[in-house]
Amino acid sequence: MLVRLDGPGTLVEQIYAALRAAILDGSLRPGSRLPSTRALASESGVSRTTTQAAFDQLVSEGYLETRPGSGTYVAAELPDGSMAASRTAATSASDAATAMRLSAFGRTISERRLGVPNPDYPVRFNFRYGLPPVESFPYDVWRRLMNRQIQNISLRSLRYGPAEGAQSLREAIALYLARSRGVVCTAGQVVVTNGSQQAIDLTARLLVERGDLVVIEDPHYQGARNVFAAAGARMVPCPVDADGLDPDFLPPADAGVRVVYVTPSHQFPAGGVMPIARRLALLDWAARSGAVIFEDDYDSEYRYDGRPIPALQGLDGGGRVVYAGTFSKVMFPSLRIGYVVLPPGMLGPFAAAKWLADRHSPTIEQETLAAFIGEGHFERHLRRSRAANASRREALLAALAGEFGDRIQISGSNAGIHVVVWFSDVSADLTASIVTAARAEGVGVNPVAPYYLSPPAVAGFLIGYASLSESEIREGIGRLARVIETISSTAPR
Amino acid sequence: MLVRLDGPGTLVEQIYAALRAAILDGSLRPGSRLPSTRALASESGVSRTTTQAAFDQLVSEGYLETRPGSGTYVAAELPDGSMAASRTAATSASDAATAMRLSAFGRTISERRLGVPNPDYPVRFNFRYGLPPVESFPYDVWRRLMNRQIQNISLRSLRYGPAEGAQSLREAIALYLARSRGVVCTAGQVVVTNGSQQAIDLTARLLVERGDLVVIEDPHYQGARNVFAAAGARMVPCPVDADGLDPDFLPPADAGVRVVYVTPSHQFPAGGVMPIARRLALLDWAARSGAVIFEDDYDSEYRYDGRPIPALQGLDGGGRVVYAGTFSKVMFPSLRIGYVVLPPGMLGPFAAAKWLADRHSPTIEQETLAAFIGEGHFERHLRRSRAANASRREALLAALAGEFGDRIQISGSNAGIHVVVWFSDVSADLTASIVTAARAEGVGVNPVAPYYLSPPAVAGFLIGYASLSESEIREGIGRLARVIETISSTAPR
């Protein structure tokens, strides 16, 4: 077995990737025995510890199995989803480009791998952002409401529905947003989308030509950046501080910016909450520049300190703000229902784009969700989740303080369901090794660097906490501390 | 009440539209009494019969109510969906364009109203294409399977899933297509989409630049034409006869055509089934020209005469054919689950585009559908639907023969769930009046002319029959016959 070790990433990562690829393409067959780490190490010139770390990781992900006293074997059954992920990865940009001529959109997403999700590894202490909460969503209620919808289904609900979404859901969303978010809208301005992702994509299609300027926060949500990049936008990064996007750094009003993508309620990922003065400055700039503000209110439901600040949309009167939200973070991501509140001038084009893109979102789920909101289950679930997330947040902040003291800086803890942790004495170079070693210890954390256009020099991690119990949070942060201690103390200075 | 009568359409249509608009914008209030048709007629100079026809239509749609001996009133409750439809219609191209600068895509769909669905009127005998069948879909089974999915839900099913779709559903689709459609593919080539509409849209985004050539059948499916038009394609119409698209009329292989959109199993709307020789000729042309064939197998499930012909995709070996289908026509349209089978070179870009567009289709529904197919319910439902549709088709053909004899020509009756009926002695000019008068008699039919780039000179109608019982089909065709008799006998020659 030959492993070429001249690619990107650490040696552990390269050995890991080579073995995984060999398992997925079948050259290492299910059930076959691997050479010992000792044999591999002497053959490849790589230390046994390094080889063992790669093995450990593959064992923890289910690609390899150890049999005590016998050795390491390729698992008889591969982990779920591994084949799909590998197949996508295997179709590289060059394969596709030689096979058929792609559009500029197609070439951009292929060459820059914009639509390829980060792999999610099954680890026991998963601090990745965007996982559903552990405390159970009320599935019994959801099932009962969905049963009722199917039982009383009308011919109207079976046929194609309006592109804008089910009227009952649009009304429920408009009421909820007015009540809890200060959004000023009628149900007629709401369009139901497949998550906020589709709201971003359709907005980009309607407003952005290739070469147009789009302002994004730096750091920013990659799911939005990738959509605008795929649309061919020239990206203008705008710096972010503890108060979110800083309007002083916006381009001149006559620069021709088309869209500003912004997360004022809880800047993603850095966590700042934009104060009212900055909101008004941003709106004023947008009015002068003619740009549209895309306000992604992705986890506005969770706030811990400070007074709630109304949405940009409500401050604006709705003229230049596209406001988007999602039920994924509060309910469960695979539901795929989000919404957008549109300025009146964009409603017709947006509904038309939705109709062309996929007609409308599935009706039974929309009607079930309308009943779920209308009968108070949504806000009840939200109250319970808020309390649980507040306790988790306390546990996380206490664990971080206990393990790291003043070695770290924490940002974004006053809202949302994640924080960013910076290690002022750990170099950014060590981030990848820490992530890999943590994974081998069963701890999943994301480095924050990929969210920046120009990443900081010190190591930073995005720590989501909604999907873990308080004791798991304590145990996970403890393990992470030991990993960081080991790696930063053995690193060359 | 002043009605300006200088717009497009017949006088009946103009009066209808003006009254409906006045009801929707509130200038005619719910419960208010309308002037008599006599008074209106003398005031506007339009005949009482014409005014009455407009009233009748508004009554049949639920906008007006008659109270015997008292007159006609604006309905206290407006029909479902009327507000949403009017709101979209009210946001005209110019409103949107002045409000904010749209992209070329946005301008195209706004100016050409590409994404605005045809209104669907509630009529008793609705022969519109695309309605769900009357005989009940097994909702009890569907509900039971969905309950089971929710009850046994795994954390994996709640999280973001793979862009390509749930593995279980991709496998079920690949098996079904291999067994019943001669499609040659692995589950890895299948991507689950939100109906076939999304498959068309993502394909257009990946392959078509503004100005590129796209071949479409003439006549053709508007849902596909509108997507390619919105993408800025230059449309090359290719004539269709009783054998579907005629490859002799394709542009030269060096013309630079990017995509050919084709419906070989049952040409939409004309109904031809493409014989094997034409299929091979089309594939040969595609190989020479470098074009991608988009094979929309939209209602391949229903065949009555002749031998099944394998999909283009299977004949090609999968190199240049994107094959798409949907569960909407067989199950129910509001489910919004379709699929696409991709050539290997397009799989990566397509999955990436799906991930950017909306991540993935909802997981619980995908897993429920996988179980529905895997446990044999889908094909059982299909068998029952086939038998029921065959009986409906017999009833329709008998009713058409009985009412019209050899005045008509019928095309497309050997497959699918609709036919096209041509009246060789009725001028195309009368089509709109017939559709309107039929609606007033409770009969919904679509003219076929809008599906053509250059419509024929005689009147033709698209008659869908899957959503009506045999006795409704007989009664509806009888009413249609009386309407056509009345209108064609009173028309000036």
PDB file of C-alpha atoms in Angstrom, chain A residues 39 131 146 154-156 168 198-199 209 253 285 317 339 350 363 371 414 427 473:
ATOM      1  CA  ALA A  39       5.097  -1.897   9.486  1.00  0.00           C
ATOM      2  CA  LEU A 131     -26.872  20.772  14.731  1.00  0.00           C
ATOM      3  CA  MET A 146     -49.366  16.357  10.285  1.00  0.00           C
ATOM      4  CA  SER A 154     -58.413  19.117   0.680  1.00  0.00           C
ATOM      5  CA  LEU A 155     -58.122  18.878  -3.078  1.00  0.00           C
ATOM      6  CA  ARG A 156     -56.642  22.375  -2.922  1.00  0.00           C
ATOM      7  CA  SER A 168     -52.060  30.102   6.471  1.00  0.00           C
ATOM      8  CA  GLN A 198     -33.114  29.581  -1.039  1.00  0.00           C
ATOM      9  CA  ALA A 199     -33.992  33.121   0.033  1.00  0.00           C
ATOM     10  CA  GLU A 209     -25.073  40.247 -12.399  1.00  0.00           C
ATOM     11  CA  ALA A 253     -22.353  55.355  -1.831  1.00  0.00           C
ATOM     12  CA  TRP A 285     -26.069  54.427   3.306  1.00  0.00           C
ATOM     13  CA  GLY A 317     -40.245  50.675   6.557  1.00  0.00           C
ATOM     14  CA  TYR A 339     -39.110  32.629   4.764  1.00  0.00           C
ATOM     15  CA  PHE A 350     -39.324  36.935  -6.270  1.00  0.00           C
ATOM     16  CA  THR A 363     -47.890  22.115   1.040  1.00  0.00           C
ATOM     17  CA  ALA A 371     -50.960  24.950  12.691  1.00  0.00           C
ATOM     18  CA  ASN A 414     -24.887  37.228  24.404  1.00  0.00           C
ATOM     19  CA  SER A 427      -0.706  30.247  16.711  1.00  0.00           C
ATOM     20  CA  ILE A 473     -20.309  20.273  27.262  1.00  0.00           C
TER      21      ILE A 473
END
